[in-house]
mmCIF file of C-alpha atoms in Angstrom:
data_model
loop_
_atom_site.group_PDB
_atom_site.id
_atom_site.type_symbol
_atom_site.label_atom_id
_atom_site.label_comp_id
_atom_site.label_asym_id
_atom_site.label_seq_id
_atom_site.Cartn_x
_atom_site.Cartn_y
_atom_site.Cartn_z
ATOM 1 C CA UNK A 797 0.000 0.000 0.000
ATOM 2 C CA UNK A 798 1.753 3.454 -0.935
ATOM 3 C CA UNK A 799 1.997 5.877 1.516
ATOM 4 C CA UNK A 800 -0.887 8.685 2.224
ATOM 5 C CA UNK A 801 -3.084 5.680 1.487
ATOM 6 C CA UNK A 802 -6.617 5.897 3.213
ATOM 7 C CA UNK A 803 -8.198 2.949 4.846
ATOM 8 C CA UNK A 804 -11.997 3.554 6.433
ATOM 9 C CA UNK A 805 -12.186 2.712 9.689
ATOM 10 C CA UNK A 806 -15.510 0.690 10.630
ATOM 11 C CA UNK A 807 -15.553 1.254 14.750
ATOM 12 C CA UNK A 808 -17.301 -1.848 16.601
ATOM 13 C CA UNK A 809 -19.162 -0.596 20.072
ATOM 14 C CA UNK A 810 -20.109 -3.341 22.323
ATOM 15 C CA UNK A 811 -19.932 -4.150 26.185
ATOM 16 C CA UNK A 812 -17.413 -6.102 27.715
ATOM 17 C CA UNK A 813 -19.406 -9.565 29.467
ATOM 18 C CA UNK A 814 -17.880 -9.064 32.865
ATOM 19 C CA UNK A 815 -17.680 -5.587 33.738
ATOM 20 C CA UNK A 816 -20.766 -4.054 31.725
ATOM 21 C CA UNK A 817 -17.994 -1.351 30.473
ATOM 22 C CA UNK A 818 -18.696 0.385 26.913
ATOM 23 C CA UNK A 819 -16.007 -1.012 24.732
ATOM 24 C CA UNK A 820 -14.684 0.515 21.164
ATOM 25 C CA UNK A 821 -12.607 -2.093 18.738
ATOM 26 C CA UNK A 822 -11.186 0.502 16.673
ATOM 27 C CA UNK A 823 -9.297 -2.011 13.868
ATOM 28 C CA UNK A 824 -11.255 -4.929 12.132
ATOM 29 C CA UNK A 825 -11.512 -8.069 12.893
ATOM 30 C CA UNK A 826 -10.600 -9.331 9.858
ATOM 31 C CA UNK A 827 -6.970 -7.398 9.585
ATOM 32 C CA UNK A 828 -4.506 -8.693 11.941
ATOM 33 C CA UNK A 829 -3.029 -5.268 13.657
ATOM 34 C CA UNK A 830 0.089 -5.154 16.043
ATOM 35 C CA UNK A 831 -0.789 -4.544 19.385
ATOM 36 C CA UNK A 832 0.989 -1.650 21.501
ATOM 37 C CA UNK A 833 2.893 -2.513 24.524
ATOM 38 C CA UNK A 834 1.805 -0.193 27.268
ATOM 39 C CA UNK A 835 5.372 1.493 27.350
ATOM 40 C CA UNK A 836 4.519 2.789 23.767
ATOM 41 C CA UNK A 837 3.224 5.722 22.988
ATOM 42 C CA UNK A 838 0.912 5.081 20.725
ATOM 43 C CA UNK A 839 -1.690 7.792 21.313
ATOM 44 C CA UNK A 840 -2.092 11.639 21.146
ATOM 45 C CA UNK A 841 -2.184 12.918 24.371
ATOM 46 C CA UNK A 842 -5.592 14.215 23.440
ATOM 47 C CA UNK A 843 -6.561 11.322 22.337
ATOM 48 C CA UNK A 844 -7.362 12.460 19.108
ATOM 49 C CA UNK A 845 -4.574 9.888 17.010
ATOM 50 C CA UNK A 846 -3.780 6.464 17.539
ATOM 51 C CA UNK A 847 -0.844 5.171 15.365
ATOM 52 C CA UNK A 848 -0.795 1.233 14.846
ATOM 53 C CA UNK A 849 0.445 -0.859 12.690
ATOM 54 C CA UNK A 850 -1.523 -3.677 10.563
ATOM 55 C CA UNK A 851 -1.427 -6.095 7.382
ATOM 56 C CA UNK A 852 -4.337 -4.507 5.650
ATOM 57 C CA UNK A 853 -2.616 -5.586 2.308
ATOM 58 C CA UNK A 854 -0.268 -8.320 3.278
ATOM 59 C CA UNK A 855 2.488 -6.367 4.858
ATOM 60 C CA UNK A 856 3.184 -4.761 8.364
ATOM 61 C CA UNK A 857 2.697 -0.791 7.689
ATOM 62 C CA UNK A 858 1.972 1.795 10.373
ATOM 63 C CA UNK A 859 -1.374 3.500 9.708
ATOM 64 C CA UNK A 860 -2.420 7.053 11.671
ATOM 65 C CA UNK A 861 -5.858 6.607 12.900
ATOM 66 C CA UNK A 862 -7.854 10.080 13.390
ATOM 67 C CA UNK A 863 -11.006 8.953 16.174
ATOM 68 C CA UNK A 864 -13.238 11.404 14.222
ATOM 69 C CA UNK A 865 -12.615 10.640 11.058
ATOM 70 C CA UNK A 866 -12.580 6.783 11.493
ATOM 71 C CA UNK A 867 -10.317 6.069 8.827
ATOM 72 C CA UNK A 868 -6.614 5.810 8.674
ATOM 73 C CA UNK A 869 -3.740 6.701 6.302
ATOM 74 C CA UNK A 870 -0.216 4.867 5.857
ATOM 75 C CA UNK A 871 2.634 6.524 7.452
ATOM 76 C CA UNK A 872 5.331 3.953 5.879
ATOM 77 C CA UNK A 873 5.493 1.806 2.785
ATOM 78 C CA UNK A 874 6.493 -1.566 1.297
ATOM 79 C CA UNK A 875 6.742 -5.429 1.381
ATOM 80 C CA UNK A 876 9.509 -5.442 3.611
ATOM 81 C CA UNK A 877 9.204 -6.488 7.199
ATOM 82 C CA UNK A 878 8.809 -3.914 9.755
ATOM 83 C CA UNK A 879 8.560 -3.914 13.527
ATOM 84 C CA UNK A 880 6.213 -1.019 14.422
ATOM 85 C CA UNK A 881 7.292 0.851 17.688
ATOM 86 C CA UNK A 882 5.076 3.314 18.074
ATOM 87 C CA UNK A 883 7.059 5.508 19.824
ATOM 88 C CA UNK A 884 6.571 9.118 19.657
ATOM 89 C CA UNK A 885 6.145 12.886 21.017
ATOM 90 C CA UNK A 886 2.414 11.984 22.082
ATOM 91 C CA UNK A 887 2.070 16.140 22.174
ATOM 92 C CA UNK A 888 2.227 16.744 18.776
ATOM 93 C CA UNK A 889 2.679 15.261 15.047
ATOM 94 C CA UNK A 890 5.882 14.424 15.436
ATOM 95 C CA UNK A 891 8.486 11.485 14.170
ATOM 96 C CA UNK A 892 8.114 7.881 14.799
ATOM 97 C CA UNK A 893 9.783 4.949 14.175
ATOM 98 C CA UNK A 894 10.105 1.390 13.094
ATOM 99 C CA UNK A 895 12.736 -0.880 12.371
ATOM 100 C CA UNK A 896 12.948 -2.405 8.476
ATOM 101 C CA UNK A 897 14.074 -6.013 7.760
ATOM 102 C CA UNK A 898 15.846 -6.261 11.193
ATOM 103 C CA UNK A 899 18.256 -4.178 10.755
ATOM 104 C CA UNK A 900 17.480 -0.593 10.168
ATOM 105 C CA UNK A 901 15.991 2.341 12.582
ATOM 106 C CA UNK A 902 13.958 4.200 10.647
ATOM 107 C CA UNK A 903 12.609 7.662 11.578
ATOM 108 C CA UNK A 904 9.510 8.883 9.596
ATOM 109 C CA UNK A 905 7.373 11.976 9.755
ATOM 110 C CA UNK A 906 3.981 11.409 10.624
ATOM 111 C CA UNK A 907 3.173 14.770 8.440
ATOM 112 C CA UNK A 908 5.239 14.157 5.184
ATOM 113 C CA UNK A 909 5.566 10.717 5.382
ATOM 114 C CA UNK A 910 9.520 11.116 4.621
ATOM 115 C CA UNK A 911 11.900 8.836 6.332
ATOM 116 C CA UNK A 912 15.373 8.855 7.468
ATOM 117 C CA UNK A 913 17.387 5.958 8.378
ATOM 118 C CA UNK A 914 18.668 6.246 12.173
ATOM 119 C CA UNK A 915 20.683 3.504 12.784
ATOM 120 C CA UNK A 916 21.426 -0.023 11.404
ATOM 121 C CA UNK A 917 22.898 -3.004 13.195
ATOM 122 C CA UNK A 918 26.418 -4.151 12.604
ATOM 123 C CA UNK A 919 26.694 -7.371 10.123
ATOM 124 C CA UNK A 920 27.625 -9.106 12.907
ATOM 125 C CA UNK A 921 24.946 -8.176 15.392
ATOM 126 C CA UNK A 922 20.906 -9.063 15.068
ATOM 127 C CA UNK A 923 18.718 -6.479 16.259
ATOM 128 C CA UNK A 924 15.341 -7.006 17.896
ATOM 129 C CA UNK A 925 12.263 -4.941 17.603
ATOM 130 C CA UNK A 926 12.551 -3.993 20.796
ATOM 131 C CA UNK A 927 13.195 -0.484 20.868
ATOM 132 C CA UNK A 928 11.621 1.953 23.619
ATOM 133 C CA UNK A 929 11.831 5.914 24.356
ATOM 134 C CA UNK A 930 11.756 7.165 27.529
ATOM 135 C CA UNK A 931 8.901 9.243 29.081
ATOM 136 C CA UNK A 932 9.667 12.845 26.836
ATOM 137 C CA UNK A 933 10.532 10.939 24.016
ATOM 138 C CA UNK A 934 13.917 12.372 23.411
ATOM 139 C CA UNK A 935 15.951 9.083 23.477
ATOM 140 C CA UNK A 936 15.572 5.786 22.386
ATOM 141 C CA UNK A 937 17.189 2.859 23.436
ATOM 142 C CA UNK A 938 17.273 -0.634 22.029
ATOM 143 C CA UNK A 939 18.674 -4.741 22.117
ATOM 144 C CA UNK A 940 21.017 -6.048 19.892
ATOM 145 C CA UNK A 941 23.120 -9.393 20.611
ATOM 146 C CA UNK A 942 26.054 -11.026 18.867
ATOM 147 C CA UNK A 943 25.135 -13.333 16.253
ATOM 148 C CA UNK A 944 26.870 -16.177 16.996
ATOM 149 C CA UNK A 945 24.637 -18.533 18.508
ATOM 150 C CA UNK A 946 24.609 -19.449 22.463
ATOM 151 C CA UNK A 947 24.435 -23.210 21.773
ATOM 152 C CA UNK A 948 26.761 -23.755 24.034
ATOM 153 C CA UNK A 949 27.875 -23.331 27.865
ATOM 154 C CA UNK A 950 31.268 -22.023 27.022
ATOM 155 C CA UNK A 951 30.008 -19.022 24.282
ATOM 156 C CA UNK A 952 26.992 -18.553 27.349
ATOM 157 C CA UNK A 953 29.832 -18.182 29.866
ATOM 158 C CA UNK A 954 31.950 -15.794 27.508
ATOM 159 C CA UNK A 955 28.619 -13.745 26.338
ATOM 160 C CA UNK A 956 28.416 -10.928 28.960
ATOM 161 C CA UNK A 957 32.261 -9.903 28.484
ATOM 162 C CA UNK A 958 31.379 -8.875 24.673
ATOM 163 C CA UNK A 959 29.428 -6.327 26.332
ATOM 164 C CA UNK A 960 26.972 -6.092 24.146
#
């Protein structure tokens, strides 16, 4: 799906069977969408944005959900895999980013869509999706480990002085 792409939100109301509590599914149920881990910030502070990430074509994209206008538009682009973070300046339109193929920290801007690559991982490193930004969102901080493999209790032993 190209970027700026617009994808109408159908919102679901219901109440949850235990608590009686008014309950909004904002994503369908037929598009698998990456959930947020509550350390993200995934939402405006307002509440007015939620940015996710879901396979409304095939691929992992990050999508910018407006709650009054119940549809969402693409933020990123491409077949490649992506691990949405979701972290960003709740205050304002600001950047977010994601991490490509495993490898690359990419920043993009949630008002021209334009990306910037951040950081890859050394050849001889593999990087995780986890990446997470501290309360003001001015620093991000992330796990990479060697890639040889840990198959065995002398490399486990020997792991921690790589310092990695």
């Amino acid at each position: 799906m190209a970027k700026g792409m617009r994808v109408k939100l159908n919102y679901e109301i219901g109440r949850d069977p235990d608590t009686g509590v008014e309950v909004t599914r904002l994503t369908p149920p037929e598009v698998t969408c990456h959930r947020n881990y509550f350390y993200q910030k995934c939402f405006f502070n307002d509440g007015s944005h939620l940015l996710f990430a879901g396979a409304f074509d095939g691929h992992w994209n990050y999508y910018l959900a407006g709650s009054a206008e119940r549809r969402s538009r693409t933020a990123d682009r491409g077949a490649q895999a992506i691990t949405p973070l979701a972290d960003f300046s709740p205050r304002t339109i600001a950047p977010s980013y994601y991490v490509k193929n495993d490898r690359t920290l990419l920043e993009v801007s949630l008002e021209t869509r334009a990306e910037r690559e951040v950081y890859r991982v050394p050849d001889d490193w593999v990087g995780y999706g986890t990446w997470v930004a501290n309360s003001d969102c001015t620093s991000l901080v992330g796990i990479e480990i060697g890639e040889t493999r840990l198959d065995t209790a002398e490399r486990l032993a020997n792991f921690p002085r790589l310092l990695p």
